[in-house]
XYZ file of C-alpha atoms in Angstrom:
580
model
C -43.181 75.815 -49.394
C -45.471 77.039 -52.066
C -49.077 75.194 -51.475
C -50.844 73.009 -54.494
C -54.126 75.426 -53.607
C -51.455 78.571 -54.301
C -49.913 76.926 -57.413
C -53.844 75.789 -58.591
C -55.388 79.260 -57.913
C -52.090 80.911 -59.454
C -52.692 78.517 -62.505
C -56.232 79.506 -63.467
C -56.877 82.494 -65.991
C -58.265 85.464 -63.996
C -61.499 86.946 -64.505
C -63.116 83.553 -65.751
C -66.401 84.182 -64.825
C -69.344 81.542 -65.000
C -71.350 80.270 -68.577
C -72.782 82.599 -70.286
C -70.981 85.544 -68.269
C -69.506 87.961 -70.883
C -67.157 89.924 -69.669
C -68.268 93.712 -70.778
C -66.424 97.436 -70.369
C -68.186 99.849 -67.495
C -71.642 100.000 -68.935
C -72.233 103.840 -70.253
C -74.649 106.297 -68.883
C -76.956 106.069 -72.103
C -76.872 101.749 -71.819
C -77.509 101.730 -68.092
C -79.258 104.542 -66.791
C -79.400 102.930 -63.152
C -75.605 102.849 -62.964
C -73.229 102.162 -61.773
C -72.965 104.576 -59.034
C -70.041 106.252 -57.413
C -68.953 106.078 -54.350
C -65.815 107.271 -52.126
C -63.213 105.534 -50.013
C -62.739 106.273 -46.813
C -59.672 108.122 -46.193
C -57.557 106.988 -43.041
C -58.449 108.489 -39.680
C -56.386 111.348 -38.750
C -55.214 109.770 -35.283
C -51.945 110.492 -33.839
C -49.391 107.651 -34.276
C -49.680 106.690 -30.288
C -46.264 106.454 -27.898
C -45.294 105.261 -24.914
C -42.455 105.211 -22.072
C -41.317 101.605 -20.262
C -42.310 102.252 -16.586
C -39.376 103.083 -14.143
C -39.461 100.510 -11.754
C -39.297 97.125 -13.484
C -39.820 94.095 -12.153
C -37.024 92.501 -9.777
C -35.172 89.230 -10.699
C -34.647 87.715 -7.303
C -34.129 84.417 -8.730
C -33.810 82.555 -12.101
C -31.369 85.163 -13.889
C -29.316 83.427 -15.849
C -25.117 83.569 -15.842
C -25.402 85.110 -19.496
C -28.818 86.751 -20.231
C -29.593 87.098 -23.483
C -29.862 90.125 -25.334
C -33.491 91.483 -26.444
C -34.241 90.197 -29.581
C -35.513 94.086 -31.240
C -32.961 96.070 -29.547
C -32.367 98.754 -32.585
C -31.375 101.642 -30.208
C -28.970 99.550 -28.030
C -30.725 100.987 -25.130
C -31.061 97.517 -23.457
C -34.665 96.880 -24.361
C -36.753 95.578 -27.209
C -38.183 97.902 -29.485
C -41.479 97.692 -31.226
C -42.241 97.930 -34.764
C -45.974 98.683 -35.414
C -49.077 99.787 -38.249
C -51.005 103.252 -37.144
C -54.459 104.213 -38.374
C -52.653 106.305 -41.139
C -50.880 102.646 -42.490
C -47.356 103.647 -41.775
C -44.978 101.551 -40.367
C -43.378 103.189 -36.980
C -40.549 102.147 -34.580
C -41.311 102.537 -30.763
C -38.140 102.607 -28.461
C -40.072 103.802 -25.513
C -38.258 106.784 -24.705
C -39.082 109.309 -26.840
C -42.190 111.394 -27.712
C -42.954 111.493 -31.360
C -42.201 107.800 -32.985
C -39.987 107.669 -36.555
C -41.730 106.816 -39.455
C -40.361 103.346 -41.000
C -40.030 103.565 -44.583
C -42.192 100.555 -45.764
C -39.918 98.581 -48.328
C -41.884 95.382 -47.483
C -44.666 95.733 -49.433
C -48.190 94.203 -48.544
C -48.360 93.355 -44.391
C -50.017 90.756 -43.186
C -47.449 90.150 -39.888
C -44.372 91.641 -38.680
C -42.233 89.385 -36.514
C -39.296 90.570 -34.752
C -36.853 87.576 -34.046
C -33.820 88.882 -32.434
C -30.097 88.713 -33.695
C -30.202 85.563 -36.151
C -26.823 85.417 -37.426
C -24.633 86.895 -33.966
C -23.672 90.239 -36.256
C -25.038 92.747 -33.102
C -27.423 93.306 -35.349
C -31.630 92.444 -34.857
C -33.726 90.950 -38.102
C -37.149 91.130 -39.013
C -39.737 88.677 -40.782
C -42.444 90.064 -42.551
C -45.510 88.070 -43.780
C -47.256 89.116 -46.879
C -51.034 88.389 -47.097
C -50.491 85.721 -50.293
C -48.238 83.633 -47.401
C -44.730 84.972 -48.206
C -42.726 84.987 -45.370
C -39.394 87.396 -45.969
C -36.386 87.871 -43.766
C -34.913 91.507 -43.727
C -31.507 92.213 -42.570
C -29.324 95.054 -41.242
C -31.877 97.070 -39.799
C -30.761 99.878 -37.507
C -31.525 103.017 -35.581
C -29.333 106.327 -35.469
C -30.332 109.234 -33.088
C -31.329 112.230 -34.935
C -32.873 115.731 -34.107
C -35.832 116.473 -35.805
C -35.275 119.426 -38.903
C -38.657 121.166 -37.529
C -39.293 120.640 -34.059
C -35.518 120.069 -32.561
C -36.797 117.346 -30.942
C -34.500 113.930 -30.487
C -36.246 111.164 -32.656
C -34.031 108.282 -34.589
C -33.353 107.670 -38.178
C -34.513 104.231 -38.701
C -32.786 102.027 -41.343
C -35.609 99.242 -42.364
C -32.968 96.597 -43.908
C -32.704 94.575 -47.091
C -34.669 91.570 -48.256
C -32.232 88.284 -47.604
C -34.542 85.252 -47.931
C -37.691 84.616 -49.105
C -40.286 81.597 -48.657
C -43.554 81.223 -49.892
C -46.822 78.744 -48.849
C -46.457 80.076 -45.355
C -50.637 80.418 -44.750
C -50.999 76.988 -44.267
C -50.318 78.487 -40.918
C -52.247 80.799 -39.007
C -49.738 82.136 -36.599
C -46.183 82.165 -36.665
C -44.450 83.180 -33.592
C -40.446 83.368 -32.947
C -39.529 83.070 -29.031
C -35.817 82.218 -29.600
C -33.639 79.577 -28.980
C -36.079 76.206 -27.508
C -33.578 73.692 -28.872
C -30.379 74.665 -26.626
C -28.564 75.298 -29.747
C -27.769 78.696 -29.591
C -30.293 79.382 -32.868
C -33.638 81.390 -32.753
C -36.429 78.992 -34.317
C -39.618 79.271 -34.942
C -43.165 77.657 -34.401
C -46.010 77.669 -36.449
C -49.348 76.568 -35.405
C -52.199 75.472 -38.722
C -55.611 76.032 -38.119
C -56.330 72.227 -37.019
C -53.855 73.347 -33.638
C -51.106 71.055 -34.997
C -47.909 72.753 -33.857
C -44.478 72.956 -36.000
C -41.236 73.960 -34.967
C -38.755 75.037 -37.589
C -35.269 74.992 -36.314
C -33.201 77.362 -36.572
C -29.895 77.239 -38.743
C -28.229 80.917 -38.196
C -28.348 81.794 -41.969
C -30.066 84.872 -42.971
C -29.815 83.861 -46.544
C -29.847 80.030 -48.056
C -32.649 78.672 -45.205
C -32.848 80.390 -41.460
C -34.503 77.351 -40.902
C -34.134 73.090 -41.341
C -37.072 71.088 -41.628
C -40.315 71.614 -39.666
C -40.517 69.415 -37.210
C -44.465 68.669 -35.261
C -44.108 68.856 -31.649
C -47.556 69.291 -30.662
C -51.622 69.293 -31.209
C -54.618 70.738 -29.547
C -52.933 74.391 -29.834
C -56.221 75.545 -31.173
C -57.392 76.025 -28.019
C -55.555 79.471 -27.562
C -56.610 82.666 -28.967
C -53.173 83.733 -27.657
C -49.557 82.278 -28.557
C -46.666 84.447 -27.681
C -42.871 83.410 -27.732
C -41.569 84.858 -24.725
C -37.942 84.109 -24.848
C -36.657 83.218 -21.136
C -39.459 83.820 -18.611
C -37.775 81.290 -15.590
C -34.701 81.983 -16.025
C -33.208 78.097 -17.069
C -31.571 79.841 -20.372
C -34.257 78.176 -22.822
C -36.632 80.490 -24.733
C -40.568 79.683 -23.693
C -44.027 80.139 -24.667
C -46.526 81.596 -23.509
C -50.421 80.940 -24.473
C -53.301 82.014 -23.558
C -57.460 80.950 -23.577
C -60.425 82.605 -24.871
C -61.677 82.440 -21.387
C -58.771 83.886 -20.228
C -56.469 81.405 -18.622
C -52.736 82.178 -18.843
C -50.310 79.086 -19.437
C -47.064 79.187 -19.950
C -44.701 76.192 -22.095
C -41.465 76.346 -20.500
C -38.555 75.584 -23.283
C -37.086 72.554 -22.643
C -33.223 72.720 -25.007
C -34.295 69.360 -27.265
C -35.741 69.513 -30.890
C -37.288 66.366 -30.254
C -39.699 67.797 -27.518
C -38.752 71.911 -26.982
C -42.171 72.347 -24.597
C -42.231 71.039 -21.301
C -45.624 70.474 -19.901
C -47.797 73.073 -19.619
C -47.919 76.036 -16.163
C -51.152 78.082 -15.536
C -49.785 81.313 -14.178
C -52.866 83.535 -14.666
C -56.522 84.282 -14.913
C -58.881 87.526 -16.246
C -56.515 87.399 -19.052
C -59.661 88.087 -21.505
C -59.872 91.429 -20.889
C -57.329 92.103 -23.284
C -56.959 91.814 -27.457
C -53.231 91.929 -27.652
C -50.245 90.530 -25.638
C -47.090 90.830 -27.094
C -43.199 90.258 -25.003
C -41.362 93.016 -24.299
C -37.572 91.947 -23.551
C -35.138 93.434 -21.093
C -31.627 93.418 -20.649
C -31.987 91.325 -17.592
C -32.261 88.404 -19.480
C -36.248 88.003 -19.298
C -39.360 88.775 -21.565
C -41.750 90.800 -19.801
C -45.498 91.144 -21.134
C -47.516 94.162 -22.294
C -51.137 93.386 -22.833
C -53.670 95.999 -24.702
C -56.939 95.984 -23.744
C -60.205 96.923 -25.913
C -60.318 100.977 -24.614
C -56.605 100.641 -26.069
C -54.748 101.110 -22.738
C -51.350 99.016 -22.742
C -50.367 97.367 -19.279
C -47.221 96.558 -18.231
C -45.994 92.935 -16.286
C -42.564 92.850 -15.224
C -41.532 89.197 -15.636
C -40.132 87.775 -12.000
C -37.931 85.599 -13.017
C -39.367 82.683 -11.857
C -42.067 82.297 -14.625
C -44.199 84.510 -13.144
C -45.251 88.502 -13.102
C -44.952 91.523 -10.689
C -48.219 93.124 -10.629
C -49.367 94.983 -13.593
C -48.727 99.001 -14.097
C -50.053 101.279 -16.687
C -48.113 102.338 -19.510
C -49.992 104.245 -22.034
C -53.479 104.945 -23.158
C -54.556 105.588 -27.502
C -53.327 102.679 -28.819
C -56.275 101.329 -30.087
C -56.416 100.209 -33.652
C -52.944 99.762 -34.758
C -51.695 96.643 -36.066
C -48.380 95.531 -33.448
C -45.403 93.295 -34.517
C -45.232 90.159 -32.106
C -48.832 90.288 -30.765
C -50.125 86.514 -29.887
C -53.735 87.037 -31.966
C -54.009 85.561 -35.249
C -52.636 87.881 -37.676
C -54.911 88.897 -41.274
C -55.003 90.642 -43.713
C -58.310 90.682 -44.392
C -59.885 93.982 -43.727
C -63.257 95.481 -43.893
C -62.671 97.976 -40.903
C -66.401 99.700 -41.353
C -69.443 100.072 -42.561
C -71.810 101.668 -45.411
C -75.125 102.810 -45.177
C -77.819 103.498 -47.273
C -80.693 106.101 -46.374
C -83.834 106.793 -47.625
C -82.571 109.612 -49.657
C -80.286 107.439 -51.829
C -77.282 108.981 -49.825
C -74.396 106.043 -48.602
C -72.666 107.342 -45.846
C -69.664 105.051 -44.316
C -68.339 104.724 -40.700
C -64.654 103.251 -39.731
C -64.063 101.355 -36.794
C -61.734 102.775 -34.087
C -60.729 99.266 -32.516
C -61.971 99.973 -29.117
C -65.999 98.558 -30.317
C -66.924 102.047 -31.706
C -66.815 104.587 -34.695
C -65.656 107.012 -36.173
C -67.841 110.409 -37.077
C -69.527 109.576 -40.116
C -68.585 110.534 -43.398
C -70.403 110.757 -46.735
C -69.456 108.036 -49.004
C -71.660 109.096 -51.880
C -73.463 112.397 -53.109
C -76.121 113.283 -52.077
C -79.369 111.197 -53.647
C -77.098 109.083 -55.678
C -78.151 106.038 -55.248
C -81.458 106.299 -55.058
C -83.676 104.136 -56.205
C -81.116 101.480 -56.378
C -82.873 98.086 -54.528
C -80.749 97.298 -51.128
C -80.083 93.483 -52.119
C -77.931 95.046 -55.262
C -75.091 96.539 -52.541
C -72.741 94.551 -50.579
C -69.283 95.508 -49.097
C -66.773 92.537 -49.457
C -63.755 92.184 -47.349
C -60.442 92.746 -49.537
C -60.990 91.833 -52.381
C -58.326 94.692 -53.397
C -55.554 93.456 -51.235
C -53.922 96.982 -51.451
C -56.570 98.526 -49.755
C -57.814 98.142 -45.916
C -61.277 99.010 -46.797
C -63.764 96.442 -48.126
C -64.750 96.554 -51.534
C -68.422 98.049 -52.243
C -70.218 95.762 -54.795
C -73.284 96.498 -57.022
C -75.365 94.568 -59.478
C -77.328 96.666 -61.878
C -80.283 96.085 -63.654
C -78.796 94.564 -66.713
C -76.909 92.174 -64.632
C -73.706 93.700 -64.644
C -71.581 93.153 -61.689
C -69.320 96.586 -60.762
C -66.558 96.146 -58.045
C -65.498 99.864 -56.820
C -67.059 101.198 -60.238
C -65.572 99.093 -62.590
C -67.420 96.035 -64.737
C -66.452 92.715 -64.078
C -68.960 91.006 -66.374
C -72.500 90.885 -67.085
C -74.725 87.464 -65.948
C -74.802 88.077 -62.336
C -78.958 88.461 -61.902
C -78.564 84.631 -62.134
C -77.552 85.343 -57.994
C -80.008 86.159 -55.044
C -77.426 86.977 -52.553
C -73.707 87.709 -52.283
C -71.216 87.771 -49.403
C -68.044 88.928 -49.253
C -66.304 86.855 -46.883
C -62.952 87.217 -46.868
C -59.918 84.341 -47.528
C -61.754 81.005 -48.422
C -59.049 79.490 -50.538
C -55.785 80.252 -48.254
C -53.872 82.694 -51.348
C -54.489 85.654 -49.607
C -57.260 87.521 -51.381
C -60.090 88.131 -50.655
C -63.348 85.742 -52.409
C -66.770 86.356 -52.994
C -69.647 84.344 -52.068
C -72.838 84.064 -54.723
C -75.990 82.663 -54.448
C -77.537 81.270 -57.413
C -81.444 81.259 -58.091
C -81.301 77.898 -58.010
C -80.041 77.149 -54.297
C -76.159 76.770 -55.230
C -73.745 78.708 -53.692
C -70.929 79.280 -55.742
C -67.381 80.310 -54.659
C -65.414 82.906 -56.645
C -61.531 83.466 -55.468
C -60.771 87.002 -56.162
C -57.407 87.919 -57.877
C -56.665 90.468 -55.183
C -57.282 93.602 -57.647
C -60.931 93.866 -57.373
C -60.990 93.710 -60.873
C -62.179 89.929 -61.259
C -61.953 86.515 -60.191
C -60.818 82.702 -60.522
C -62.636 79.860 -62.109
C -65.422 79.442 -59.631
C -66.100 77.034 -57.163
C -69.769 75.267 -56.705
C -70.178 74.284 -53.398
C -73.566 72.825 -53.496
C -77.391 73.464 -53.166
C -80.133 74.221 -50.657
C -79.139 77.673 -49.850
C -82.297 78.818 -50.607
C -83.590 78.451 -46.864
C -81.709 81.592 -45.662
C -82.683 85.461 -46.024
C -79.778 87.008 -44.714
C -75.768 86.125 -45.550
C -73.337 87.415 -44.075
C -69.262 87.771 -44.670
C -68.007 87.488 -41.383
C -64.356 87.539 -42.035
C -62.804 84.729 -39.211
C -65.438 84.483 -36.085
C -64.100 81.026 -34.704
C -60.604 82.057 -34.047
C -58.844 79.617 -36.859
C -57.590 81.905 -39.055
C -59.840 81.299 -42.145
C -63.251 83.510 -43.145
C -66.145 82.116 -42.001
C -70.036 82.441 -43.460
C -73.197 83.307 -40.982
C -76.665 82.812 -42.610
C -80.280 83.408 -41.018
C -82.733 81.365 -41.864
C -86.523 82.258 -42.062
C -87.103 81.038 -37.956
C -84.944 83.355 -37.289
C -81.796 81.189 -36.487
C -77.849 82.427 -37.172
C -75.801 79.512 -38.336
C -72.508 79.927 -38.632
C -70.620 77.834 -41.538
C -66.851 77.501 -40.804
C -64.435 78.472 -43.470
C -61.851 75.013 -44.295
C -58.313 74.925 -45.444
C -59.971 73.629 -48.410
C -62.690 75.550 -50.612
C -65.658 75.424 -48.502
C -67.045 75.137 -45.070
C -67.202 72.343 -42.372
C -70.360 71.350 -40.199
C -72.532 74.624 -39.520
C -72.915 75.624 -35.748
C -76.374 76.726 -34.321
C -75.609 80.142 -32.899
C -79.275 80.303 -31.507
C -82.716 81.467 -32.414
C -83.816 85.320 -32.091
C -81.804 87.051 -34.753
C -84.925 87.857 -36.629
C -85.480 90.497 -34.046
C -82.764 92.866 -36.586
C -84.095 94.377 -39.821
C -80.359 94.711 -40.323
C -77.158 92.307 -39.753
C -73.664 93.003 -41.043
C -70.024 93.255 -39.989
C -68.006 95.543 -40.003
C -64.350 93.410 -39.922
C -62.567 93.502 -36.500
C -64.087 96.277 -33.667
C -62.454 95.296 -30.733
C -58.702 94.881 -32.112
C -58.379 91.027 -31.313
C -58.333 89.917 -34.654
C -61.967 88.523 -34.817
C -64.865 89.766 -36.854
C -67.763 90.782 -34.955
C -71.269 91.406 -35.674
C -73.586 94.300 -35.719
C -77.856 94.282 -35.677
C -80.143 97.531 -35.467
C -83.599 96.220 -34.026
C -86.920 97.960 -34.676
C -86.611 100.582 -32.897
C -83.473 101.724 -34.568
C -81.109 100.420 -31.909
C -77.823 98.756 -32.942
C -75.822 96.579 -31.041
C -72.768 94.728 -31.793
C -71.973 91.223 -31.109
C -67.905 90.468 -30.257
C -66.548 86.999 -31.717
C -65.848 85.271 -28.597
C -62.973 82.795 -30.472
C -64.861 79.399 -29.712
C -67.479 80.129 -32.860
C -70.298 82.730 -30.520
C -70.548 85.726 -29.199
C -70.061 87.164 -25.866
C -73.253 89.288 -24.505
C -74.183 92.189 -27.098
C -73.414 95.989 -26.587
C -75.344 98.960 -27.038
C -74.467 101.094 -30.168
C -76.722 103.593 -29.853
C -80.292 104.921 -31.562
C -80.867 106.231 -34.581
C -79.715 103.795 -37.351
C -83.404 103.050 -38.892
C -82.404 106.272 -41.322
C -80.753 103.555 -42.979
C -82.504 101.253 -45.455
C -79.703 99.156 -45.961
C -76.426 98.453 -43.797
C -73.467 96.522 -45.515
């Protein structure tokens, strides 16, 4: 289901830069004396791929158990229980099973991650597959996974061998959506399907066919609108215990519905149940399956504590109980947040030696020790509206991409030339996925007003034909890539005017952005805005300022298009001339 904006984007010759743009090799030392300059990814943060145990008393079923439960849909171990694929800090892929200590590696034959969904048993072989979605909108179906116990050849210690399957089927076009979500069988057919929400809240279901090669799925089928009103969609399997798989979704305020399935294609949701509240306290809820027949929840909140509810059987939850603690900032298969790939995951400074020092986000709203990103005096003298720090524009990386324009107008992306012509710009903004291919774009202002689009190629070595998307830009001293603060999915733009107003400019599923928002006067009050990507692990960029008295506080994308109240940062970050 390849999109025309996909085929169009694919179409275009790459690194076609703008009239009178020449495109130029890295500029030499003796030609540019100013630069470019050098500076260092951040390596990943040496944290501990985190591990948990199920708690021992689960949740009684003292009605709604169905005559033949079904069987968890990630069951690898054949233990009874789902098991949990997920991304550490360190970007390897690891299984969870929930009784053991030290998780197995997964050896990551699926390339470029953007989602990991586990479905369950799609073709009745005993046998769980797995759907992985790439970041250009591939969705793949992997077969005959599996899990052998093994003892570990240094430590003695029982761990599993984990086989991660072979590629079956393959679809592409599949980020017209932005979440896909696989709760089972909602037809009464026997078949898993799937449902697929697009950023307008229109919701798809995809039946399932059994296959897992031809199609898994028939044609898409819309069953429902105004979905954009969760932050939260998880497929849940059976939660009441009437044999249909459900779904459960949840607010950005919080509130905690629940879809029962209903067996007919036609209609597979029944009307909506609230069955909670205070839900907001947590980034992540994902289903957890037993062998009783019913999905149970785990929820992750921002410190990255996970918290178990034992389904009741009846729709409803025993009260919660703690499972483990250190699971912030890992990426987990199933979770009900709007997947991306778009990552920034950080910051760079610049001090008033000429030093660039960067700082990684933990996902629990805080840092990592600083690091030094460039030696020491390197880039001095260079002006502070020359840097920016993009959001993936290399697709292979997690880290944004540091950007410089030197004074001969060359543009350098990670310290290589894309072409000369770009002091015809005032600003640039790396915001992320504008065009819906998976890369990352860049935003430039012109010195005439216009603000031009420029779809990356995913290398960070150049771009598509560019996009104008109109004048008057002119009025704003501060933009911003924000990667997605709404909740839709797609990158979104903030810009300050000179009052002293943030406006936030929603990203379309077209090129460009919809009716700005008003997000409030004050923000002149920061000598420095930027964002840093995602802090608090819910899949929504947030926002950080340092006042005049050095103090910097970050703003957390509340999913409507604000901010909930700001938190303290700390002092100190006026050593910096420039944060990006």
């Amino acid at each position: 289901m390849r999109t025309k904006r996909a085929s169009r984007l694919a179409a275009c010759t790459a690194i076609v830069l703008s009239a009178g743009m020449l495109l130029t090799g890295p500029a030499s030392a003796d030609s540019n004396p100013a630069g470019p300059h050098v500076a260092a990814e951040p390596t990943a943060p040496q944290a501990p791929a985190p591990s948990a145990k199920l708690p021992r008393h689960k949740a009684s079923y003292a009605a709604g158990t169905p005559a033949t439960p079904a069987k968890p849909r990630f069951d690898l171990d054949k233990d009874g229980n789902s098991d949990l694929l997920y991304r550490g800090q360190d970007d390897q892929v690891y299984l969870e099973p929930w009784k053991i200590e030290h998780n197995p590696v997964v050896a990551n034959n699926y390339g470029l991650i953007k989602d990991l969904i586990e479905p369950g048993d799609l073709d009745g072989d005993g046998n769980p597959e797995l759907f992985v979605l790439s970041p250009a909108g591939t969705l793949s179906l992997y077969s005959g996974l599996s899990a052998t116990p093994v003892k570990d050849g240094t430590t003695g210690a029982d761990t599993l061998s984990v086989n991660s399957g072979t590629n079956s089927w393959s679809s592409g076009g599949w980020n017209a959506y932005n979440k896909l979500t696989v709760p089972g069988d909602v037809t009464g057919d026997g078949k898993a399907d799937l449902l697929a929400r697009t950023p307008s809240g229109d919701l798809y279901l995809y039946p399932g066919t059994g296959a897992v090669s031809g199609s898994p799925f028939g044609d898409r089928i819309k069953v429902g609108s105004g979905w954009g009103a969760y932050d939260q969609i998880v497929g849940t399997r059976d939660m009441n215990g009437d044999g249909n798989a459900d779904v459960v979704a949840r607010t950005p305020g919080g509130d905690l519905y629940l879809y029962p399935g209903s067996g007919s294609a036609a209609a597979p949701l029944k009307d909506r149940v609230k069955i909670g509240t205070g839900w907001e306290i947590y980034n992540q809820i994902f289903p957890l399956d037993d062998s009783a027949g019913h999905s149970d929840l785990v929820a992750r909140d921002v410190s990255g504590t996970l918290w178990y509810y034992g389904s009741d059987g009846k729709g409803g939850f025993a009260d919660r109980s703690k499972m483990a603690p250190t699971w912030e900032g890992v990426d987990l298969a199933n979770t009900g947040g709007n997947p991306s790939s778009q990552k920034k995951n950080g910051i760079r400074g610049l001090d008033g030696t000429g030093t660039i020092y960067g700082y990684t986000t933990k996902g629990d709203g805080t840092f990592w020790d600083r690091y030094m990103s460039s030696s020491a005096g390197g880039w001095a003298g260079v002006p502070t509206d020359k840097i920016s720090l993009a959001s993936s524009l290399d697709t292979s990386s997690r880290w944004g991409t540091l950007l410089q324009v030197v004074p001969d107008g060359t543009l350098y992306l990670k310290n290589t030339s894309v072409g000369a012509g770009w002091d015809a710009f005032n600003g640039l903004a790396g915001v992320g996925d504008l065009t819906g291919e998976g890369n990352g774009d860049l935003l430039a202002r012109g010195n005439n007003g216009h603000m031009y689009l420029y779809p990356g190629n995913g290398q960070a070595t150049g771009f598509y034909n560019r996009i104008d998307l109109g004048a008057g830009w002119n009025g704003f001293n501060k933009l911003i890539g924000a990667g997605d603060i709404n909740g839709d999915g797609i990158a979104d733009l903030l810009a300050r005017d000179g009052n002293g107003h943030l406006f936030m400019y929603p990203g379309k599923s077209t090129p460009g952005f919809g009716n700005r928002i008003d997000l409030g006067g004050g923000w002149n009050g920061y000598n420095q805005l930027a964002t840093p990507g995602d802090m608090t692990g819910d899949g929504r960029a947030d926002v950080i300022g340092v006042d005049s008295s050095g103090k910097a506080w970050r703003y957390d994308a509340n999913g409507t298009g604000t901010f909930k109240e700001r938190v303290g940062l700390g002092a100190g970050w006026n050593t910096y001339n420039g944060i990006y």
